[in-house]
């Protein structure tokens, strides 16, 4: 969702800000803007649409400014329009603000400020911050921002600059990330590491309530009482070129191809001297043994990773496990005791609903374990233990490699729980681990020949609807296949456990209706084939994902996509890949932008 950048230094600020905003584009947005300090005043340029439109608008701007702030906005309060785009300014235009998050008491603040004579020009919650800071401003921006944040209820990442204080930007945050870096060319702030690592590999992660006072020659950090503090520094070891396409036509394809590496990196160092361990769990063996219920809470694709894991945790560790959409979890008063383990899964680590679920679980006394892709993210910070999925930065809005990283991490967790409970011996775990590691090679094989996938996608490209079906592990895998297709190709796709088809959905089948079935070798294979036949006899076009060597399936499907033979427990890791490629291929055939699907944002920081 929204993105923040800010810069003060020796370079031309408009170029640094536009470059930073381009790096944040992957998050999804509908408008963008920048404010530049210009000889004692501020010049603000905002545009609806892509950052490219904003770049064109400022290309010929006669500016030598070396200090400014910028923003990409994903509308919450107020429609996507130029007047609602950030930066927002105070009455006299001397204070400019960019903001991520939601100011919950904005109406109350707005009414109070309006009564004092402030004039508002937008429908946003953010604009109140500009006026509030103006109200408290007595010549020191840091003091005014600090005072203003005491009045704000809600979530915020803020970068604020003031025309009267050349070269100064103040940033602060609560429940919305802010990172900073200082390099030779000056000081940078952003809501995402990717927009600051060009300055330095040592990135400061601002804590809740902390403030950063940025000048061209350095950044000073303060706690909420304005006492100077040492920032928490994180060293980033991945390259800026993770944000480049590396020769692939789009980020989604690049990220799909990175998956064998993600599997290997996620498993690296886990098995030492024949013993599997997750040191970051933050729980002793005794505590693990006491766990008698697991909740997996997540949204979207991450929720689907949870559906796969439930079968592993229940199957191997024999612990009752529920998978809950995070936005539902917190409102239904879940039963949590000290022996409940809540596993929060989130690529971005900043999904508002998942964070709310974590907080709910902790208030109720449960142990929380996070699985996330973003180091130092709120999910990582607020959990008792965390596994990082090692997917590295995921740019395409649709999750692919981070999903596989989540499934592999959850698989490890399932094995560790089973081991602790004495349900799997160390020898059994070692065998499983070897097969799990082998999935990397199997995914490589899938990626090496995609002709059958592309052919099936071409055949389905004009469909308006599609069903994804499977049983057991295949059912969980189907849910993710359907989500991928709908989000990037805009084809209406639904997933059902295959046995459910005849309880309703089959009524929709008509000649040519695509039914994509996960029909790999498993204890329920014959049942899936029967369900395929039921659909086929109603004229559906069947695309089957099957196990190499299965000739029988050809009699029941119009298109067959083979995957290498793999243990059923790990089948989703391998079978998800052709489904990702199928969705991408179909989206491309339909002329869609696979990296930036409409209406979607990479991280969903509002409930
Ligand atoms: C789909 C997708 C979304 C996310 C969901 C949760 O491809 O990316 O469904 O999975 O918004 O996001 P995280 O995992 O960041 O909590």
XYZ file of C-alpha atoms and ligand atoms in Angstrom:
623
model
C 0.000 0.000 0.000
C 1.174 3.598 0.512
C 4.901 4.331 0.306
C 7.045 7.078 1.866
C 10.380 8.485 0.698
C 12.374 11.477 1.927
C 15.812 12.853 1.180
C 18.102 15.649 2.312
C 21.665 15.892 1.012
C 23.725 17.058 -1.915
C 21.881 15.487 -4.861
C 18.934 16.915 -6.760
C 16.055 15.889 -4.485
C 13.450 15.436 -7.223
C 15.594 12.741 -8.888
C 16.233 10.878 -5.628
C 12.545 11.018 -4.676
C 11.257 9.850 -8.065
C 13.758 6.972 -8.045
C 12.666 6.033 -4.510
C 8.994 6.133 -5.501
C 9.716 3.900 -8.509
C 11.225 1.363 -6.130
C 8.060 1.442 -4.042
C 5.707 1.034 -7.003
C 5.400 -2.707 -6.399
C 3.386 -2.008 -3.250
C 0.388 -0.851 -5.283
C -0.922 2.724 -5.303
C -3.234 5.062 -7.162
C -1.535 8.473 -6.974
C 1.851 9.968 -6.165
C 3.416 13.272 -5.185
C 6.482 15.099 -3.940
C 7.186 18.292 -1.960
C 10.513 20.081 -2.425
C 12.079 22.729 -0.230
C 12.674 25.642 -2.575
C 14.350 28.823 -1.231
C 12.226 29.328 1.866
C 9.034 27.791 0.505
C 7.709 24.394 -0.564
C 6.730 23.340 -4.067
C 4.261 20.458 -4.218
C 3.501 18.336 -7.316
C 0.914 15.537 -7.223
C -0.571 13.309 -9.881
C -3.212 10.591 -10.081
C -1.894 7.390 -11.679
C 1.608 6.037 -12.119
C 4.873 7.483 -10.792
C 5.836 7.915 -14.458
C 3.156 10.619 -14.781
C 4.605 12.412 -11.759
C 8.131 12.037 -13.189
C 6.982 13.730 -16.417
C 5.315 16.504 -14.449
C 8.517 17.347 -12.547
C 10.963 16.663 -15.402
C 11.185 20.313 -16.446
C 10.675 21.779 -12.995
C 13.313 24.519 -12.585
C 14.579 23.287 -9.237
C 17.887 22.977 -7.460
C 16.282 21.654 -4.276
C 18.255 19.065 -2.327
C 15.594 18.314 0.288
C 12.114 16.866 -0.084
C 9.558 14.161 0.688
C 7.460 11.935 -1.585
C 4.615 9.438 -1.437
C 2.640 6.840 -3.311
C -0.956 6.696 -2.051
C -3.461 3.837 -1.955
C -6.776 5.510 -1.193
C -8.498 4.898 2.126
C -10.074 8.209 3.236
C -11.148 10.082 0.112
C -11.159 8.994 -3.534
C -7.963 8.700 -5.579
C -7.574 12.283 -6.822
C -4.930 14.978 -7.058
C -6.282 16.897 -4.079
C -6.241 13.777 -1.909
C -2.743 12.720 -3.001
C 0.157 13.363 -0.594
C 2.087 15.457 0.385
C -0.473 17.484 2.280
C 0.401 20.966 3.478
C -0.531 23.302 6.323
C -2.693 26.424 5.806
C 0.263 28.616 4.849
C 1.865 25.844 2.774
C 5.037 25.865 4.868
C 4.717 22.375 6.398
C 4.361 19.273 4.205
C 3.477 15.776 5.376
C 3.517 12.288 3.861
C 1.802 9.556 5.840
C 1.213 5.800 5.800
C -1.461 4.312 8.049
C -4.771 5.607 9.351
C -5.455 8.430 11.816
C -8.467 7.034 13.642
C -9.447 10.249 15.447
C -8.960 12.456 12.386
C -12.534 13.763 12.361
C -12.301 14.933 15.955
C -8.913 16.587 15.281
C -10.186 18.125 12.067
C -13.216 19.637 13.794
C -11.032 21.082 16.565
C -8.512 22.531 14.100
C -11.253 23.928 11.847
C -12.754 25.658 14.885
C -9.367 27.325 15.397
C -9.477 28.640 11.810
C -7.549 25.954 9.874
C -8.770 25.435 6.313
C -8.780 21.918 4.879
C -8.339 21.181 1.183
C -8.653 17.385 1.012
C -10.862 14.545 2.259
C -7.965 12.686 3.833
C -7.151 11.788 7.405
C -3.516 12.751 6.728
C -4.136 16.448 6.213
C -4.912 16.923 9.917
C -1.262 16.114 10.683
C -0.018 19.054 8.606
C -2.381 21.418 10.430
C -1.678 19.914 13.835
C 2.079 20.355 13.397
C 1.456 23.908 12.150
C -0.582 24.560 15.282
C 2.237 23.450 17.583
C 5.087 24.913 15.521
C 7.247 27.454 17.387
C 10.388 27.352 15.269
C 11.431 23.718 15.960
C 9.962 21.029 13.695
C 11.079 18.140 15.928
C 9.313 19.597 18.971
C 6.151 20.326 16.975
C 5.983 16.810 15.481
C 6.600 15.230 18.868
C 3.814 17.309 20.407
C 1.406 16.595 17.536
C 1.836 12.814 17.696
C 0.593 12.851 21.286
C -2.816 13.911 19.966
C -2.997 11.250 17.259
C -4.769 7.922 17.723
C -4.094 5.353 15.034
C -1.253 4.032 12.928
C 1.290 6.235 11.264
C 4.588 6.392 9.482
C 5.306 10.086 8.893
C 7.921 12.206 7.130
C 7.502 15.955 7.580
C 9.425 18.940 6.319
C 9.129 22.665 6.960
C 10.049 25.507 4.593
C 11.465 27.586 7.437
C 14.098 24.932 8.310
C 16.207 24.246 5.221
C 17.533 20.715 4.819
C 15.541 19.272 7.752
C 13.068 16.371 7.694
C 11.528 14.775 10.777
C 10.213 11.196 10.658
C 8.283 9.190 13.216
C 6.119 6.097 13.369
C 3.596 3.947 15.209
C 2.530 0.558 13.803
C 3.761 1.481 10.338
C 7.380 0.943 9.296
C 9.961 3.685 8.838
C 13.599 2.995 7.976
C 16.482 5.425 7.532
C 19.990 5.400 6.130
C 22.806 7.908 5.885
C 25.373 7.794 3.093
C 27.908 10.034 1.365
C 25.210 11.927 -0.522
C 23.000 12.585 2.492
C 20.168 11.169 4.613
C 17.299 9.013 3.359
C 14.017 7.898 4.879
C 11.443 5.466 3.497
C 8.735 3.051 4.488
C 10.666 0.218 2.865
C 14.335 -0.761 2.914
C 14.479 -1.031 -0.851
C 14.225 2.747 -1.184
C 17.166 3.509 1.138
C 19.782 0.770 0.697
C 21.504 2.627 -2.084
C 22.691 5.038 0.614
C 23.960 2.413 3.032
C 23.719 -1.293 3.889
C 23.292 -0.336 7.539
C 19.687 0.665 7.873
C 18.115 2.118 11.021
C 14.736 0.624 11.876
C 12.726 3.242 13.762
C 10.868 1.851 16.773
C 7.281 2.719 17.707
C 7.092 6.249 19.097
C 10.695 7.102 18.151
C 11.625 10.151 16.062
C 14.406 10.765 13.553
C 15.806 14.238 12.922
C 17.355 14.209 9.454
C 19.910 16.694 8.154
C 22.205 16.395 5.126
C 25.182 15.515 7.341
C 23.514 12.957 9.625
C 20.465 11.638 11.442
C 19.780 11.958 15.173
C 17.348 9.570 16.858
C 15.079 10.269 19.826
C 12.623 8.351 21.974
C 9.099 9.617 22.576
C 10.400 11.853 25.438
C 12.875 13.461 23.027
C 15.868 11.853 24.745
C 18.597 11.026 22.243
C 18.920 7.272 21.622
C 21.029 4.837 19.612
C 19.001 3.527 16.694
C 18.462 -0.158 16.078
C 20.626 -0.919 13.032
C 20.049 -3.788 10.671
C 22.633 -4.870 8.141
C 21.083 -5.686 4.774
C 22.983 -8.235 2.749
C 20.819 -8.514 -0.334
C 21.540 -6.506 -3.453
C 19.668 -3.607 -4.965
C 19.432 -5.742 -8.103
C 16.890 -7.974 -6.383
C 14.637 -5.188 -7.545
C 15.740 -5.610 -11.146
C 14.176 -8.151 -13.462
C 17.451 -9.958 -14.167
C 16.582 -10.720 -17.791
C 13.034 -11.986 -17.140
C 10.126 -10.202 -18.819
C 8.442 -9.568 -15.466
C 9.162 -9.860 -11.762
C 6.589 -12.600 -11.312
C 8.438 -14.947 -13.652
C 11.768 -14.042 -12.111
C 10.401 -14.782 -8.656
C 8.816 -18.070 -9.737
C 12.249 -19.122 -11.026
C 13.917 -18.174 -7.744
C 11.905 -20.803 -5.858
C 14.455 -23.629 -5.868
C 16.895 -21.178 -4.266
C 14.269 -20.158 -1.694
C 13.707 -23.802 -0.710
C 17.442 -24.398 -0.312
C 18.045 -21.185 1.640
C 15.078 -21.798 3.942
C 16.410 -25.264 4.783
C 20.069 -24.277 5.058
C 21.555 -24.868 8.496
C 18.426 -26.506 9.908
C 19.773 -30.055 10.143
C 22.949 -30.279 12.176
C 24.478 -33.605 13.198
C 21.298 -35.310 12.094
C 19.069 -33.220 14.367
C 16.457 -30.809 13.088
C 16.114 -27.599 15.061
C 14.601 -24.153 14.792
C 16.578 -22.103 17.285
C 14.524 -18.979 16.602
C 11.394 -20.673 18.006
C 12.128 -19.116 21.343
C 10.578 -22.163 23.060
C 12.194 -24.962 25.024
C 11.540 -28.624 24.237
C 9.405 -28.773 27.361
C 7.264 -25.851 26.192
C 6.880 -27.447 22.760
C 5.712 -30.693 24.362
C 2.987 -28.852 26.249
C 1.368 -27.363 23.133
C -2.099 -28.820 22.790
C -3.654 -26.570 20.146
C -2.323 -24.638 17.181
C -3.938 -21.724 15.379
C -2.470 -20.552 12.104
C -3.578 -16.980 11.364
C -2.917 -15.261 8.059
C -4.531 -13.638 5.017
C -4.709 -14.482 1.308
C -1.858 -16.565 -0.012
C -0.306 -16.854 3.440
C -3.589 -18.343 4.670
C -3.308 -20.978 1.951
C 0.164 -21.888 3.192
C -1.563 -22.428 6.553
C -4.149 -24.776 4.986
C -1.299 -26.965 3.766
C 0.446 -26.876 7.139
C -2.661 -27.894 9.065
C -2.577 -31.303 7.429
C 1.086 -31.734 8.330
C 0.781 -30.618 11.951
C -2.280 -32.768 12.570
C -0.904 -35.680 10.540
C 2.569 -35.749 12.048
C 2.381 -34.059 15.464
C -1.276 -35.009 16.171
C -1.993 -31.540 17.566
C -5.471 -30.141 16.758
C -4.861 -27.254 14.362
C -7.136 -24.540 13.063
C -6.356 -22.188 10.207
C -8.079 -18.829 10.477
C -8.339 -15.809 8.259
C -6.715 -13.183 10.496
C -9.500 -10.622 10.033
C -11.993 -13.103 11.529
C -9.799 -14.500 14.286
C -9.670 -11.474 16.538
C -13.401 -10.836 16.496
C -14.618 -14.283 17.448
C -13.085 -14.561 20.887
C -10.855 -17.559 20.105
C -10.073 -20.042 22.865
C -6.432 -19.463 23.754
C -4.575 -20.833 26.758
C -0.873 -20.756 27.691
C -0.488 -24.082 25.870
C -1.878 -22.677 22.607
C 0.606 -21.885 19.848
C -0.505 -19.160 17.431
C 1.460 -19.150 14.193
C 1.170 -15.846 12.317
C 2.157 -16.084 8.658
C 2.803 -12.922 6.657
C 5.099 -12.203 3.733
C 5.223 -8.473 4.387
C 5.145 -8.821 8.155
C 2.964 -5.741 8.328
C -0.533 -6.939 7.396
C -2.859 -5.083 9.766
C -5.252 -7.994 10.334
C -2.456 -10.450 11.060
C -0.863 -8.012 13.496
C -4.193 -7.530 15.238
C -4.521 -11.326 15.532
C -1.045 -11.552 17.082
C -1.950 -8.915 19.659
C -5.211 -10.676 20.465
C -3.365 -13.965 20.963
C -0.810 -12.381 23.261
C -3.425 -10.616 25.363
C -5.084 -13.997 25.853
C -1.786 -15.541 26.994
C -0.886 -17.663 23.951
C 2.600 -18.129 22.529
C 3.030 -16.479 19.142
C 5.363 -17.638 16.439
C 5.835 -15.534 13.307
C 6.729 -16.647 9.800
C 7.657 -13.672 7.659
C 9.852 -12.564 4.808
C 10.756 -9.149 6.154
C 13.517 -8.783 8.720
C 12.576 -6.510 11.587
C 8.942 -6.259 10.443
C 6.171 -5.794 13.031
C 5.233 -9.504 12.826
C 8.844 -10.419 13.596
C 9.083 -7.937 16.439
C 5.790 -8.773 18.103
C 6.159 -12.575 18.034
C 7.896 -14.720 20.659
C 9.910 -16.400 17.914
C 10.233 -16.019 14.158
C 11.334 -17.923 11.053
C 12.397 -15.822 8.086
C 11.354 -17.351 4.785
C 14.519 -16.303 2.913
C 12.592 -15.422 -0.216
C 14.336 -12.009 -0.310
C 12.401 -9.024 -1.542
C 9.268 -9.999 -3.454
C 8.338 -7.315 -5.947
C 5.450 -8.778 -7.969
C 2.218 -8.091 -6.126
C 1.101 -11.722 -6.429
C 3.022 -13.868 -3.966
C 4.899 -16.837 -5.403
C 8.348 -17.388 -3.932
C 7.339 -16.148 -0.500
C 4.445 -18.644 -0.538
C 6.850 -21.501 -1.166
C 9.126 -20.163 1.567
C 6.145 -20.142 3.937
C 5.126 -23.694 3.074
C 8.690 -24.950 3.587
C 9.021 -23.071 6.897
C 5.682 -24.403 8.136
C 6.737 -27.897 7.101
C 9.864 -27.545 9.237
C 7.760 -26.321 12.125
C 5.419 -29.316 11.750
C 8.378 -31.699 11.889
C 9.842 -29.993 14.945
C 6.495 -30.208 16.750
C 6.123 -33.886 15.818
C 9.662 -34.569 17.019
C 9.064 -32.767 20.320
C 5.814 -34.661 20.861
C 7.604 -37.960 20.204
C 5.350 -38.696 17.200
C 8.244 -38.804 14.735
C 11.630 -40.315 15.534
C 14.836 -38.496 14.621
C 15.358 -41.057 11.845
C 11.920 -40.394 10.390
C 12.565 -36.647 10.533
C 15.902 -37.103 8.736
C 14.200 -39.039 5.926
C 11.478 -36.427 5.615
C 14.035 -33.637 5.604
C 15.939 -35.271 2.748
C 12.747 -35.563 0.676
C 11.885 -31.975 1.530
C 15.303 -30.807 0.347
C 14.808 -32.784 -2.892
C 11.773 -30.665 -3.767
C 14.169 -27.895 -4.892
C 15.397 -30.096 -7.725
C 11.852 -31.168 -8.570
C 10.764 -27.548 -8.850
C 13.727 -26.975 -11.172
C 12.437 -29.784 -13.372
C 8.981 -28.187 -13.535
C 10.585 -24.879 -14.487
C 12.723 -26.447 -17.202
C 9.793 -27.308 -19.481
C 6.663 -25.207 -19.364
C 5.211 -25.986 -22.799
C 2.334 -28.121 -21.476
C 1.436 -25.375 -18.993
C 1.432 -22.661 -21.658
C -0.635 -24.836 -24.003
C -3.299 -25.409 -21.338
C -3.301 -21.681 -20.482
C -3.763 -20.723 -24.149
C -6.711 -23.126 -24.353
C -8.368 -21.513 -21.312
C -7.520 -17.893 -22.058
C -11.010 -16.764 -23.081
C -12.749 -18.345 -20.119
C -14.718 -16.097 -17.805
C -14.746 -18.598 -14.918
C -12.681 -21.550 -13.723
C -12.773 -24.131 -10.951
C -9.756 -25.545 -9.154
C -10.309 -28.858 -7.400
C -8.365 -31.418 -5.417
C -8.548 -33.527 -2.285
C -6.358 -33.607 0.797
C -3.117 -31.786 0.036
C -4.494 -31.200 -3.470
C -7.444 -29.282 -2.068
C -5.213 -26.876 -0.135
C -3.053 -26.432 -3.246
C -6.107 -25.678 -5.398
C -7.070 -22.724 -3.219
C -3.798 -21.007 -3.965
C -4.083 -21.864 -7.688
C -7.487 -20.176 -7.870
C -6.320 -17.066 -6.019
C -3.318 -16.659 -8.337
C -5.525 -16.879 -11.407
C -8.163 -14.441 -10.219
C -5.755 -11.799 -8.954
C -3.582 -11.503 -12.054
C -5.832 -12.544 -14.959
C -9.153 -11.228 -13.565
C -10.830 -14.542 -14.425
C -13.394 -15.514 -11.825
C -11.870 -18.605 -10.226
C -13.053 -20.677 -7.262
C -11.475 -23.619 -5.499
C -13.387 -26.534 -3.996
C -12.449 -29.771 -2.326
C -13.210 -32.071 -5.295
C -15.858 -33.975 -3.341
C -17.867 -30.772 -2.937
C -18.456 -30.300 -6.663
C -21.608 -32.356 -6.747
C -23.050 -30.491 -3.770
C -23.593 -27.342 -5.812
C -20.787 -25.975 -7.991
C -21.278 -28.631 -10.674
C -24.504 -26.813 -11.628
C -22.356 -24.114 -13.223
C -20.480 -26.450 -15.552
C -21.134 -26.177 -19.258
C -19.123 -27.110 -22.338
C -15.626 -25.621 -22.245
C -15.732 -24.528 -18.568
C -12.138 -24.991 -17.298
C -11.713 -27.286 -14.313
C -8.125 -27.447 -13.119
C -7.557 -30.516 -10.980
C -4.653 -31.423 -8.743
C -4.677 -35.155 -9.453
C -1.270 -36.325 -8.296
C -0.531 -39.780 -6.874
C -1.914 -39.872 -3.340
C -4.200 -42.010 -1.190
C -7.185 -40.097 -2.664
C -6.093 -40.275 -6.312
C -8.947 -42.562 -7.440
C -11.520 -40.329 -5.807
C -10.139 -37.249 -7.546
C -10.306 -39.081 -10.884
C -13.972 -39.935 -10.245
C -14.660 -36.239 -9.559
C -12.866 -35.347 -12.793
C -15.037 -37.726 -14.718
C -18.180 -36.155 -13.234
C -17.040 -32.749 -14.463
C -15.902 -34.023 -17.834
C -19.196 -35.702 -18.536
C -20.816 -32.240 -18.155
C -18.542 -30.885 -20.897
C -15.921 -29.209 -18.666
C -12.446 -28.729 -20.105
C -10.153 -30.612 -17.726
C -6.589 -29.540 -17.009
C -4.966 -32.110 -14.719
C -1.779 -31.638 -12.728
C -0.596 -35.245 -12.463
C 2.405 -37.326 -11.473
C 4.918 -38.179 -14.166
C 4.276 -41.651 -15.544
C 0.516 -41.533 -14.930
C -0.825 -42.498 -18.375
C -4.319 -43.296 -17.095
C -5.052 -39.634 -16.442
C -4.864 -38.823 -20.162
C -8.192 -40.595 -20.680
C -9.829 -38.217 -18.200
C -8.290 -34.862 -19.050
C -7.993 -32.534 -22.035
C -4.599 -31.240 -20.914
C -2.135 -32.900 -18.575
C 0.670 -31.074 -16.775
C 3.113 -33.536 -15.266
C 5.168 -32.950 -12.144
C 7.915 -35.262 -10.833
C 6.965 -37.950 -8.323
C 7.029 -36.495 -4.834
C 5.885 -37.531 -1.355
C 2.255 -36.402 -0.899
C 3.188 -34.249 2.121
C 5.481 -32.178 -0.100
C 3.383 -32.304 -3.258
C 1.992 -28.741 -2.748
C 5.538 -27.343 -2.953
C 6.015 -28.840 -6.409
C 2.423 -28.671 -7.729
C 1.956 -24.998 -6.830
C 4.608 -24.022 -9.346
C 2.743 -25.097 -12.524
C -0.371 -23.411 -11.115
C 1.572 -20.145 -10.684
C 2.898 -20.458 -14.235
C -0.563 -21.324 -15.558
C -2.032 -18.170 -13.966
C 0.790 -16.027 -15.325
C 0.550 -17.500 -18.792
C -3.199 -16.935 -18.904
C -2.832 -13.365 -17.619
C -0.245 -12.578 -20.282
C -2.416 -14.128 -23.001
C -5.206 -11.803 -21.827
C -2.918 -8.749 -21.937
C -2.776 -8.154 -18.163
C 0.076 -6.533 -16.234
C 1.116 -9.552 -14.134
C 3.337 -7.599 -11.746
C 0.868 -4.901 -10.854
C -2.685 -6.242 -10.884
C -5.446 -3.687 -10.555
C -6.801 -2.748 -7.111
C -4.236 -4.853 -5.238
C -1.483 -3.734 -2.900
C 1.621 -5.632 -1.879
C 1.201 -4.973 1.776
C -2.202 -4.418 3.291
C -1.695 -2.150 6.251
C -5.348 -1.299 6.876
C -7.964 -3.590 8.387
C -1.757 -12.890 -3.090
C -1.209 -12.064 -2.045
C -2.073 -11.682 -0.904
C -1.270 -11.755 0.400
C -2.106 -11.227 1.576
C -1.364 -11.353 2.884
O -0.817 -13.186 -4.060
O -0.082 -11.676 -2.117
O -3.208 -12.490 -0.819
O -0.884 -13.066 0.619
O -2.438 -9.888 1.354
O -0.175 -10.629 2.854
P 1.018 -10.932 3.840
O 1.501 -12.315 3.551
O 2.044 -9.891 3.529
O 0.472 -10.823 5.223
